[in-house]
PDB file with one MODEL, atoms N, CA, C and O in Angstrom:
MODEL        1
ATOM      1  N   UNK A   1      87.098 104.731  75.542  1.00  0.00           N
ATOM      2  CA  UNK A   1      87.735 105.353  76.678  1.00  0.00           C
ATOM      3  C   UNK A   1      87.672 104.373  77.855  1.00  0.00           C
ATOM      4  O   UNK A   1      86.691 103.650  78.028  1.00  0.00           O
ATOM      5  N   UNK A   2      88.694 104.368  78.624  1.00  0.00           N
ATOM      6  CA  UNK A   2      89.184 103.557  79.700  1.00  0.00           C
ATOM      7  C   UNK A   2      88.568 104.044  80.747  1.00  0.00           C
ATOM      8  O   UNK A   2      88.564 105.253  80.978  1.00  0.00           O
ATOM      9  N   UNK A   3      87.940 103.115  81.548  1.00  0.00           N
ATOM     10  CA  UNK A   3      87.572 103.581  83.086  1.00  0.00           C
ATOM     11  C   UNK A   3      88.679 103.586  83.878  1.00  0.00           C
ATOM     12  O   UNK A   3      89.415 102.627  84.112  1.00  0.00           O
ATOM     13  N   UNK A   4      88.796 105.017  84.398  1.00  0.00           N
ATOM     14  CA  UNK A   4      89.317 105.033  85.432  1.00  0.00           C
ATOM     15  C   UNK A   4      89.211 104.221  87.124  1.00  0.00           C
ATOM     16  O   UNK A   4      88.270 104.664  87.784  1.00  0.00           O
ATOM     17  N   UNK A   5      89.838 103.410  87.652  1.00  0.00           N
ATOM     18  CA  UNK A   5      89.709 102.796  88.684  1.00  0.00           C
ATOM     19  C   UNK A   5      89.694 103.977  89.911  1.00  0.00           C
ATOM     20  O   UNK A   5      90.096 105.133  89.775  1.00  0.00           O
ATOM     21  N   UNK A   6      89.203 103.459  90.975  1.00  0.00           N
ATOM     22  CA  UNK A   6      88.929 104.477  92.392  1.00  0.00           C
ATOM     23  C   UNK A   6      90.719 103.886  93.056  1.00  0.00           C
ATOM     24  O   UNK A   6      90.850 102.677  93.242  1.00  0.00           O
ATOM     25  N   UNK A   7      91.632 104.592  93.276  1.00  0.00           N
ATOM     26  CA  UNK A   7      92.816 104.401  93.889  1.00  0.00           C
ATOM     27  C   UNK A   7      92.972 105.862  94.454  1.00  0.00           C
ATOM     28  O   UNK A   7      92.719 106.944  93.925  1.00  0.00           O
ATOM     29  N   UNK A   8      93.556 105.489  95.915  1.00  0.00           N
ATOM     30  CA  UNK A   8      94.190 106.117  96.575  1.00  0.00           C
ATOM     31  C   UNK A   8      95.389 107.183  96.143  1.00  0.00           C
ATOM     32  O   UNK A   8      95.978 106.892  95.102  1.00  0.00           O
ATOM     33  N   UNK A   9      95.869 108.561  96.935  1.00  0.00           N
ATOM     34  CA  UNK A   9      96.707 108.863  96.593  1.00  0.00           C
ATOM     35  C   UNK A   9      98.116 107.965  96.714  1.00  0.00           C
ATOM     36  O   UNK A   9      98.990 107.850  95.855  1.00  0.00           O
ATOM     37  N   UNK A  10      98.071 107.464  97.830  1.00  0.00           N
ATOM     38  CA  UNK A  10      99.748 106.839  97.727  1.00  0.00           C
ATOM     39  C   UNK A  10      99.660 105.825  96.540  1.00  0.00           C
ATOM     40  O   UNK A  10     100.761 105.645  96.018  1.00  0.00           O
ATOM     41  N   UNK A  11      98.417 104.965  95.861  1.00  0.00           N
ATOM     42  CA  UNK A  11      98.467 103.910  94.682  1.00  0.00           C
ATOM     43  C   UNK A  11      99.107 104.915  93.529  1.00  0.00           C
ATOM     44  O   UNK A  11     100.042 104.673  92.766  1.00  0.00           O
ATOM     45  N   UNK A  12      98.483 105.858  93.618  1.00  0.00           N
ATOM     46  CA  UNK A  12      99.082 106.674  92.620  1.00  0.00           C
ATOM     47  C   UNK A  12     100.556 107.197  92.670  1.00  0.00           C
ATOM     48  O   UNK A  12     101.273 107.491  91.713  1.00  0.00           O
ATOM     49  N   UNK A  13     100.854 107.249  94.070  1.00  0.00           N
ATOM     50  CA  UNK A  13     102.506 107.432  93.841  1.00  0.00           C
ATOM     51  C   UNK A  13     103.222 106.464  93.366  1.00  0.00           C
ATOM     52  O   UNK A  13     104.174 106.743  92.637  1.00  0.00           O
ATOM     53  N   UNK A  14     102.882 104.974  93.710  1.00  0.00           N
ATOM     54  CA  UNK A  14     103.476 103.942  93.490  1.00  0.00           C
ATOM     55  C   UNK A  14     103.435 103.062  92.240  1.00  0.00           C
ATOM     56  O   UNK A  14     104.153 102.237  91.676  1.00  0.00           O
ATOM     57  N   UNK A  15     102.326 103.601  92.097  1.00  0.00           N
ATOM     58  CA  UNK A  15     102.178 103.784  90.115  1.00  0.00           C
ATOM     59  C   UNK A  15     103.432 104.484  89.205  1.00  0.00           C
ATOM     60  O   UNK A  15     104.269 103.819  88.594  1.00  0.00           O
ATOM     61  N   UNK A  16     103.388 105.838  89.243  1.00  0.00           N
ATOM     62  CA  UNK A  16     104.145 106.791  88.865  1.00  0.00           C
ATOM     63  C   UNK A  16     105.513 106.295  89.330  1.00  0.00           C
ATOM     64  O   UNK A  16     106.296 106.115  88.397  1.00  0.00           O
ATOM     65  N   UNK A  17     105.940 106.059  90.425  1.00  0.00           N
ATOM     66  CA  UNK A  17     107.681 105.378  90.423  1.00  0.00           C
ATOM     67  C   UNK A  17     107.820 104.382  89.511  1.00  0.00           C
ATOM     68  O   UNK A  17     108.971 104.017  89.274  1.00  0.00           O
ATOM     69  N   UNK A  18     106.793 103.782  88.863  1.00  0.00           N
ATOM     70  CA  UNK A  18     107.578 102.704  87.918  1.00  0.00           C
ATOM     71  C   UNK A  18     107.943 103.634  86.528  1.00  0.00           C
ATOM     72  O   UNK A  18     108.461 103.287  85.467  1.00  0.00           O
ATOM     73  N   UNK A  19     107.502 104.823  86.945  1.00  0.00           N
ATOM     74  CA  UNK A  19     108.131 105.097  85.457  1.00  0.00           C
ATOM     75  C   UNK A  19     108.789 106.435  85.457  1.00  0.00           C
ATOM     76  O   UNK A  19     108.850 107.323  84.607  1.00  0.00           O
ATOM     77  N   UNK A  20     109.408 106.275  87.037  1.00  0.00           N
ATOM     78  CA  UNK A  20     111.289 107.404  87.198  1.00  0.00           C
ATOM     79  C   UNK A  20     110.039 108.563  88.061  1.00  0.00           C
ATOM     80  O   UNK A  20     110.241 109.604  87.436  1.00  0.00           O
ATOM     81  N   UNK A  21     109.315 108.775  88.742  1.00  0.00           N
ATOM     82  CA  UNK A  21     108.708 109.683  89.369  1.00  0.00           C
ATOM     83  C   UNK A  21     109.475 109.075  90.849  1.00  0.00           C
ATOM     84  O   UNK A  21     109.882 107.934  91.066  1.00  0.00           O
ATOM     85  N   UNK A  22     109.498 110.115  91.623  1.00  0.00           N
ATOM     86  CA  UNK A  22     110.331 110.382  92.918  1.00  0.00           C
ATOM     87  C   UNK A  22     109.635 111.076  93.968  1.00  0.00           C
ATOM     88  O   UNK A  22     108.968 111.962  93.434  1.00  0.00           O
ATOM     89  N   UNK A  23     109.494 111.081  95.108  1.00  0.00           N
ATOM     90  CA  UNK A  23     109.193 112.109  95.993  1.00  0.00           C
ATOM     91  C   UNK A  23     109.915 113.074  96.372  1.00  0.00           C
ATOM     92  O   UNK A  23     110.865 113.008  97.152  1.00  0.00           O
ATOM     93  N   UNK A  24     109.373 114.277  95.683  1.00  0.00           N
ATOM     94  CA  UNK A  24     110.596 115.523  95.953  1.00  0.00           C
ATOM     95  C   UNK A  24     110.492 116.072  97.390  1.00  0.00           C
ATOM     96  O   UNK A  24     111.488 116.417  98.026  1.00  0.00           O
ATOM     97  N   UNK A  25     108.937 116.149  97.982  1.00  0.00           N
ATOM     98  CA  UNK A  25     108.694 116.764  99.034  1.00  0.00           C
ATOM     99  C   UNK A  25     107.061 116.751  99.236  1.00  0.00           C
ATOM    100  O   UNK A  25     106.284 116.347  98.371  1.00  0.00           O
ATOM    101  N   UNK A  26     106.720 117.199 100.368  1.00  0.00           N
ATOM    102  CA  UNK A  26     105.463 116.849 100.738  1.00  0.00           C
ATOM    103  C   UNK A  26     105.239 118.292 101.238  1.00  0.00           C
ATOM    104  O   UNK A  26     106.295 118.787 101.630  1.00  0.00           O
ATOM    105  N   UNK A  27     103.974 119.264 101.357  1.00  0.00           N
ATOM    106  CA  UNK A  27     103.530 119.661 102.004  1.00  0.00           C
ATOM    107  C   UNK A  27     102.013 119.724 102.611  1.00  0.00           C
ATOM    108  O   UNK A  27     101.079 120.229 101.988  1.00  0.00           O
ATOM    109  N   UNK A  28     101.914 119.250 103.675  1.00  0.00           N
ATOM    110  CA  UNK A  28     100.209 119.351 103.635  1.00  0.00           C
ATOM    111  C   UNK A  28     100.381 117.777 103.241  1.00  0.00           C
ATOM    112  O   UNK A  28     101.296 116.956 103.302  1.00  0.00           O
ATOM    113  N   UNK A  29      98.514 117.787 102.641  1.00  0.00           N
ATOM    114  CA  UNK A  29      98.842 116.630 102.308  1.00  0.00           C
ATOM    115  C   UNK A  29      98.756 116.746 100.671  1.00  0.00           C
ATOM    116  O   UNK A  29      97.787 116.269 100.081  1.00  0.00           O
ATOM    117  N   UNK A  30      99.483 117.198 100.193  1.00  0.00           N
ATOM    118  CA  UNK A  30     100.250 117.256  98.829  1.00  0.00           C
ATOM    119  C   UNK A  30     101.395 116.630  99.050  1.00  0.00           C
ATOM    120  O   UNK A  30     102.213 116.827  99.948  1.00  0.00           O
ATOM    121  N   UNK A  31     101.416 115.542  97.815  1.00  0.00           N
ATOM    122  CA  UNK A  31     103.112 115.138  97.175  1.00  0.00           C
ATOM    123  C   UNK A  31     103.207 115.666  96.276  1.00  0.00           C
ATOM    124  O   UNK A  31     102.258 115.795  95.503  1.00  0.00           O
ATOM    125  N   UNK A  32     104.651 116.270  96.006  1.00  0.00           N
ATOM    126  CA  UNK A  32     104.982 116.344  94.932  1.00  0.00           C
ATOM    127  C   UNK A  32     106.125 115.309  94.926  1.00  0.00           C
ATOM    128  O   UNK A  32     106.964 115.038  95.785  1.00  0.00           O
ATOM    129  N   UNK A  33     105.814 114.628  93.232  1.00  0.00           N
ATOM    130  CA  UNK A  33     106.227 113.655  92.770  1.00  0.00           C
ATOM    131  C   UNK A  33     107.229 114.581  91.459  1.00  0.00           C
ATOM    132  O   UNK A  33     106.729 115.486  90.791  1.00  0.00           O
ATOM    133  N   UNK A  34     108.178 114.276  91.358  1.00  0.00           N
ATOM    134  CA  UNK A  34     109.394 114.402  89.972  1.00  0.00           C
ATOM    135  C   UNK A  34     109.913 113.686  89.334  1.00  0.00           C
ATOM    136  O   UNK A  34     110.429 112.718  89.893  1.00  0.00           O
ATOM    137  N   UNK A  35     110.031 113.831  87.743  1.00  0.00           N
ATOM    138  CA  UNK A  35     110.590 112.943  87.280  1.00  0.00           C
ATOM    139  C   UNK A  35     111.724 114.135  86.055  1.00  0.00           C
ATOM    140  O   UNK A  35     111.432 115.059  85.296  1.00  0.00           O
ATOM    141  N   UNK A  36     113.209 113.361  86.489  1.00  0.00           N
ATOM    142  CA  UNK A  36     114.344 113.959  85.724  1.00  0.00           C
ATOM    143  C   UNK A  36     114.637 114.230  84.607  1.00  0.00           C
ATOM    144  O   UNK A  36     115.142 115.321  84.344  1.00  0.00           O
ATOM    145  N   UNK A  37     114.393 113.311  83.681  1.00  0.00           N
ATOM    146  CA  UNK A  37     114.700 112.862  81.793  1.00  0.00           C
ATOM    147  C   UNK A  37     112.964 112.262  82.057  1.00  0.00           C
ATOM    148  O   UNK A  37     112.438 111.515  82.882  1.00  0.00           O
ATOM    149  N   UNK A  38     112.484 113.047  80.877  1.00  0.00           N
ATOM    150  CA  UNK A  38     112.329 114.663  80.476  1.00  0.00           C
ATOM    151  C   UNK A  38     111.748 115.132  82.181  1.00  0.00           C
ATOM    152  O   UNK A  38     111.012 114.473  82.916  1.00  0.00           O
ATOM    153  N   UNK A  39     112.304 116.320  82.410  1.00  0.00           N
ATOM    154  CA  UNK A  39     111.996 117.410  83.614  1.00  0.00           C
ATOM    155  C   UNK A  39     110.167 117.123  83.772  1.00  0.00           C
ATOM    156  O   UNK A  39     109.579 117.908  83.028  1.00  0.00           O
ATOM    157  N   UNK A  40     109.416 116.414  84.372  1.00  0.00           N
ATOM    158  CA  UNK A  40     108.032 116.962  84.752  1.00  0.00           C
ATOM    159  C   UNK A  40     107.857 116.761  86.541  1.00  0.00           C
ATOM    160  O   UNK A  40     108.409 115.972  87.308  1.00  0.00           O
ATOM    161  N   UNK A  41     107.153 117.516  86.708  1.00  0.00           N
ATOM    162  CA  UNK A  41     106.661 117.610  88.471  1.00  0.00           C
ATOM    163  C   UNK A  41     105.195 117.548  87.993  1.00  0.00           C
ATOM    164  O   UNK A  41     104.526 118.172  87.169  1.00  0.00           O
ATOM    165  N   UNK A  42     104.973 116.525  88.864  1.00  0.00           N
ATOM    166  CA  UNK A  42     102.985 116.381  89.304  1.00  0.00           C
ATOM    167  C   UNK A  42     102.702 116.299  90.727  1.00  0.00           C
ATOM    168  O   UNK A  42     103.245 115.422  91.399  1.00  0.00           O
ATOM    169  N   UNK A  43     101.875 117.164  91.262  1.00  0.00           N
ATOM    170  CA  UNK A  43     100.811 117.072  92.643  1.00  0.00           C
ATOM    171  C   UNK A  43     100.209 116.190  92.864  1.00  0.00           C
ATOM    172  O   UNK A  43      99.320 115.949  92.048  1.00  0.00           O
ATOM    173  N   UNK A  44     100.384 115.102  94.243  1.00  0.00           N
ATOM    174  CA  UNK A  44      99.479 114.011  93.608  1.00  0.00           C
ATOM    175  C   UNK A  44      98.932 114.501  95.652  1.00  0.00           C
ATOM    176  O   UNK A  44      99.719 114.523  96.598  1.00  0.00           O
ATOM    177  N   UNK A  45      97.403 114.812  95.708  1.00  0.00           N
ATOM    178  CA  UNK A  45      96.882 114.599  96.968  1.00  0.00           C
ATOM    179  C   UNK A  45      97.114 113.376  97.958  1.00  0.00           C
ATOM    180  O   UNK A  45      97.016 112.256  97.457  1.00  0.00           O
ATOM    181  N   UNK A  46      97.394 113.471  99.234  1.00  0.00           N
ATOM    182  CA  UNK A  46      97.450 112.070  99.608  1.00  0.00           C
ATOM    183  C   UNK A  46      96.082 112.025 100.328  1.00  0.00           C
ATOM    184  O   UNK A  46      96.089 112.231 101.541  1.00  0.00           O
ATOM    185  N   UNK A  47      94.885 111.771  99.690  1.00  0.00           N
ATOM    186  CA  UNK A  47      93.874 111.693 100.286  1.00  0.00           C
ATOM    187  C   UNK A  47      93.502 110.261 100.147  1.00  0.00           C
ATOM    188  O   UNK A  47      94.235 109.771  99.289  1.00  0.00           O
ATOM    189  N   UNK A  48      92.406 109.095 100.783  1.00  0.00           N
ATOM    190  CA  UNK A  48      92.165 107.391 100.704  1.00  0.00           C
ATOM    191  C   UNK A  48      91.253 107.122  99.082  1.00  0.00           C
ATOM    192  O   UNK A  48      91.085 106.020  98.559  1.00  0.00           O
ATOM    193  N   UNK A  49      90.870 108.178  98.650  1.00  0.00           N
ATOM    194  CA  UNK A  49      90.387 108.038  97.411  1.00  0.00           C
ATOM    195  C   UNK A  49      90.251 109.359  96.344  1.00  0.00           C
ATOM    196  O   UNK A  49      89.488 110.286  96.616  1.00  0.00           O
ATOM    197  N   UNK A  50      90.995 109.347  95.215  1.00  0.00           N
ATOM    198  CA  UNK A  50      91.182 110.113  94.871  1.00  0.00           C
ATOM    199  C   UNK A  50      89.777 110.516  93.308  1.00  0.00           C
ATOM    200  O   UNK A  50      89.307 109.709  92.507  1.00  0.00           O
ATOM    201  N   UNK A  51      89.537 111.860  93.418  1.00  0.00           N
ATOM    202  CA  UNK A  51      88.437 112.012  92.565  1.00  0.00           C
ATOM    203  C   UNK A  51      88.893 111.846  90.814  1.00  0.00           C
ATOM    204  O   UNK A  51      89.907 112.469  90.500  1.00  0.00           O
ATOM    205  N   UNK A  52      88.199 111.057  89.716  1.00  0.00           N
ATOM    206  CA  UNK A  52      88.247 110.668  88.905  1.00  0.00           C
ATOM    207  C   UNK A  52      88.868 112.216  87.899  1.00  0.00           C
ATOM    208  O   UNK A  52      89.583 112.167  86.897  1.00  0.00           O
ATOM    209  N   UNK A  53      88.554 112.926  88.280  1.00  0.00           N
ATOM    210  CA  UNK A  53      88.868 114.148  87.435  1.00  0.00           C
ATOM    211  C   UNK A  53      90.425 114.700  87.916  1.00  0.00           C
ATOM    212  O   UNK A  53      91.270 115.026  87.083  1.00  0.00           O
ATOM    213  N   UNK A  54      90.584 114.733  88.912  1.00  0.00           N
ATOM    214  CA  UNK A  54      91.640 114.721  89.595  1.00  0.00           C
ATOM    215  C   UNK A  54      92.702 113.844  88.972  1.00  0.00           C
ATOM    216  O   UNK A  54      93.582 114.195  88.185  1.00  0.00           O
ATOM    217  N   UNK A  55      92.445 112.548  89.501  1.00  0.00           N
ATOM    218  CA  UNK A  55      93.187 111.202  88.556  1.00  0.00           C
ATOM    219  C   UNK A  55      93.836 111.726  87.326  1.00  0.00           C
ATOM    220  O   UNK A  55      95.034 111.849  87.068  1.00  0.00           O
ATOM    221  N   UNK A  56      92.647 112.043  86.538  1.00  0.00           N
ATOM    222  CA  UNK A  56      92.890 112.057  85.409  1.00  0.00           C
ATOM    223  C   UNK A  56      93.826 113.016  85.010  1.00  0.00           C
ATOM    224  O   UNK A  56      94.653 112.632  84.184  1.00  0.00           O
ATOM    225  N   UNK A  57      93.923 114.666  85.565  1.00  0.00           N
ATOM    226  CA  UNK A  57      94.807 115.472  85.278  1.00  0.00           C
ATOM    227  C   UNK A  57      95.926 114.921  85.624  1.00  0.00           C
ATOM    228  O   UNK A  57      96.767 114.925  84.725  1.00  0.00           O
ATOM    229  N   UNK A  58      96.281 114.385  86.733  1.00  0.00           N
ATOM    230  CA  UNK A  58      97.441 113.673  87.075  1.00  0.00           C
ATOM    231  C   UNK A  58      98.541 113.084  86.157  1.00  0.00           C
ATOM    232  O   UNK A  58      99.751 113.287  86.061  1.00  0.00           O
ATOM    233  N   UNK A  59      97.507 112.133  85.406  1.00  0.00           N
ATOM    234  CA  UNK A  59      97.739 110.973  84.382  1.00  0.00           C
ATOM    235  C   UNK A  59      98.732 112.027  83.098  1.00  0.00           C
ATOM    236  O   UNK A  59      99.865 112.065  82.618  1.00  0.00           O
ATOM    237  N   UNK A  60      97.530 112.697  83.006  1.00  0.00           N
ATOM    238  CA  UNK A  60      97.507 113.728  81.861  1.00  0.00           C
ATOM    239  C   UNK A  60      99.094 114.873  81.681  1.00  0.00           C
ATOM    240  O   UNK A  60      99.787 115.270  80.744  1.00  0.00           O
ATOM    241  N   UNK A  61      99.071 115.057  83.361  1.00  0.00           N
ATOM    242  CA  UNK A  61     100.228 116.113  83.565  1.00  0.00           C
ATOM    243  C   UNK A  61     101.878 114.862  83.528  1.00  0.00           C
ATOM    244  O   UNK A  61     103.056 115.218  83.506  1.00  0.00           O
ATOM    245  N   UNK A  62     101.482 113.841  83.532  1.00  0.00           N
ATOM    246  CA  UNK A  62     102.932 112.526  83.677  1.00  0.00           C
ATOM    247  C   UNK A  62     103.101 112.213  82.518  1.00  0.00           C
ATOM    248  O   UNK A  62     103.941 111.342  82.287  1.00  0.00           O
ATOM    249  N   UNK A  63     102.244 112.915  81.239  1.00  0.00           N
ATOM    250  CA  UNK A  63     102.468 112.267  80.140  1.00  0.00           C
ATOM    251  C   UNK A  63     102.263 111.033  79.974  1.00  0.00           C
ATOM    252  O   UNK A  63     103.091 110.473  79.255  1.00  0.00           O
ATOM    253  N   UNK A  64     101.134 110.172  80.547  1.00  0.00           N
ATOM    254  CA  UNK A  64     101.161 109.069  80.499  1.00  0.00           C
ATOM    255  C   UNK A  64      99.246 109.291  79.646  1.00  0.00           C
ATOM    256  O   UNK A  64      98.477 110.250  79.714  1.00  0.00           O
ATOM    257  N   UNK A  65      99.085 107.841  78.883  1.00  0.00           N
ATOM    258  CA  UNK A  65      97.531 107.638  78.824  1.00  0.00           C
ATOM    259  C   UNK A  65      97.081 106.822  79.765  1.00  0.00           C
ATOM    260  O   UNK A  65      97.740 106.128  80.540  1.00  0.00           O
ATOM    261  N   UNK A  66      95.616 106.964  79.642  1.00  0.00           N
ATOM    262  CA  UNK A  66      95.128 106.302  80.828  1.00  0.00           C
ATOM    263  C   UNK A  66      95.722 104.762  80.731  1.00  0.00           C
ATOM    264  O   UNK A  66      96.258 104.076  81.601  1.00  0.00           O
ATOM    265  N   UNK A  67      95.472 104.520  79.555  1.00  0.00           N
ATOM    266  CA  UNK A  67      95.943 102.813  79.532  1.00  0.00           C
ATOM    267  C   UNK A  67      97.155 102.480  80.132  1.00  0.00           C
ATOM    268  O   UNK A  67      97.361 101.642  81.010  1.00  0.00           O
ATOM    269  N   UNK A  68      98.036 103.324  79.494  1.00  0.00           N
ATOM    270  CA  UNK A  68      99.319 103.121  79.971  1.00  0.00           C
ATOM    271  C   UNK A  68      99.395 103.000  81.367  1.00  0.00           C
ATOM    272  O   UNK A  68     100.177 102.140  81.773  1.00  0.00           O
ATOM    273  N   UNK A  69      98.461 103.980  82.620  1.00  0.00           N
ATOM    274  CA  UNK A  69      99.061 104.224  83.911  1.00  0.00           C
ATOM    275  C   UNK A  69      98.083 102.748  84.362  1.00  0.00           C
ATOM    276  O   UNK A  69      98.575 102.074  85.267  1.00  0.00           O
ATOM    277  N   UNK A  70      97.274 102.451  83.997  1.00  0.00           N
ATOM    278  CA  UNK A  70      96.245 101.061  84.850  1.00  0.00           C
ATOM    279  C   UNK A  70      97.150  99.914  84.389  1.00  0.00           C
ATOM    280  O   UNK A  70      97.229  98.938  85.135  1.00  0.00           O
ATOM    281  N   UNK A  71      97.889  99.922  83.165  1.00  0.00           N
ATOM    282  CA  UNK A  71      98.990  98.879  82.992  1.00  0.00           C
ATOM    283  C   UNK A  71     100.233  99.006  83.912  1.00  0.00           C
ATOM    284  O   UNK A  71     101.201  98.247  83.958  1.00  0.00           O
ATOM    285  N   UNK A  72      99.992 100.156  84.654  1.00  0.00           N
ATOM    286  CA  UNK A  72     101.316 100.024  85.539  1.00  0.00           C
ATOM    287  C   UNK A  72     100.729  99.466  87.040  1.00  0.00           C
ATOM    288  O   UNK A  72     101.296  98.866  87.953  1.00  0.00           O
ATOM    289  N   UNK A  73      99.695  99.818  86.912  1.00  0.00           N
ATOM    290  CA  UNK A  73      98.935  99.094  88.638  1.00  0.00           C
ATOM    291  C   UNK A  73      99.018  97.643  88.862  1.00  0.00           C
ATOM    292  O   UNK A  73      98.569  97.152  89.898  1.00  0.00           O
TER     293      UNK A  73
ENDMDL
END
């Protein structure tokens, strides 16, 4: 199993756009991030460090593995 790295919420948005995620809207400090083909929406906090468990549902809800999303950083 892959260690998760300590990144920010916006690293994590800018992660997720390389692979068709969008900013649909913000409230608070929640993004929601979308992606079209296939339909998924993920919450990504915009807090300066985001908690490892957190991360991880993230990862988890984009359909991505961990490997896959630290290969996109």
């Amino acid at each position: 199993m892959t260690k998760l790295p300590r990144i920010s919420g916006r690293e994590c948005v800018k992660a997720l756009a390389q692979r068709g995620f969008y900013l649909r809207r913000q409230e608070g400090s929640h993004m929601i991030l979308r992606r079209d083909d296939p339909l998924v929406q993920v919450v990504v906090p915009d807090h300066k460090e985001l908690d490892r468990g957190t991360l991880r549902a993230i990862i988890r809800q984009a359909g991505l593995s961990v490997d896959e999303f630290i290969d996109l950083m």
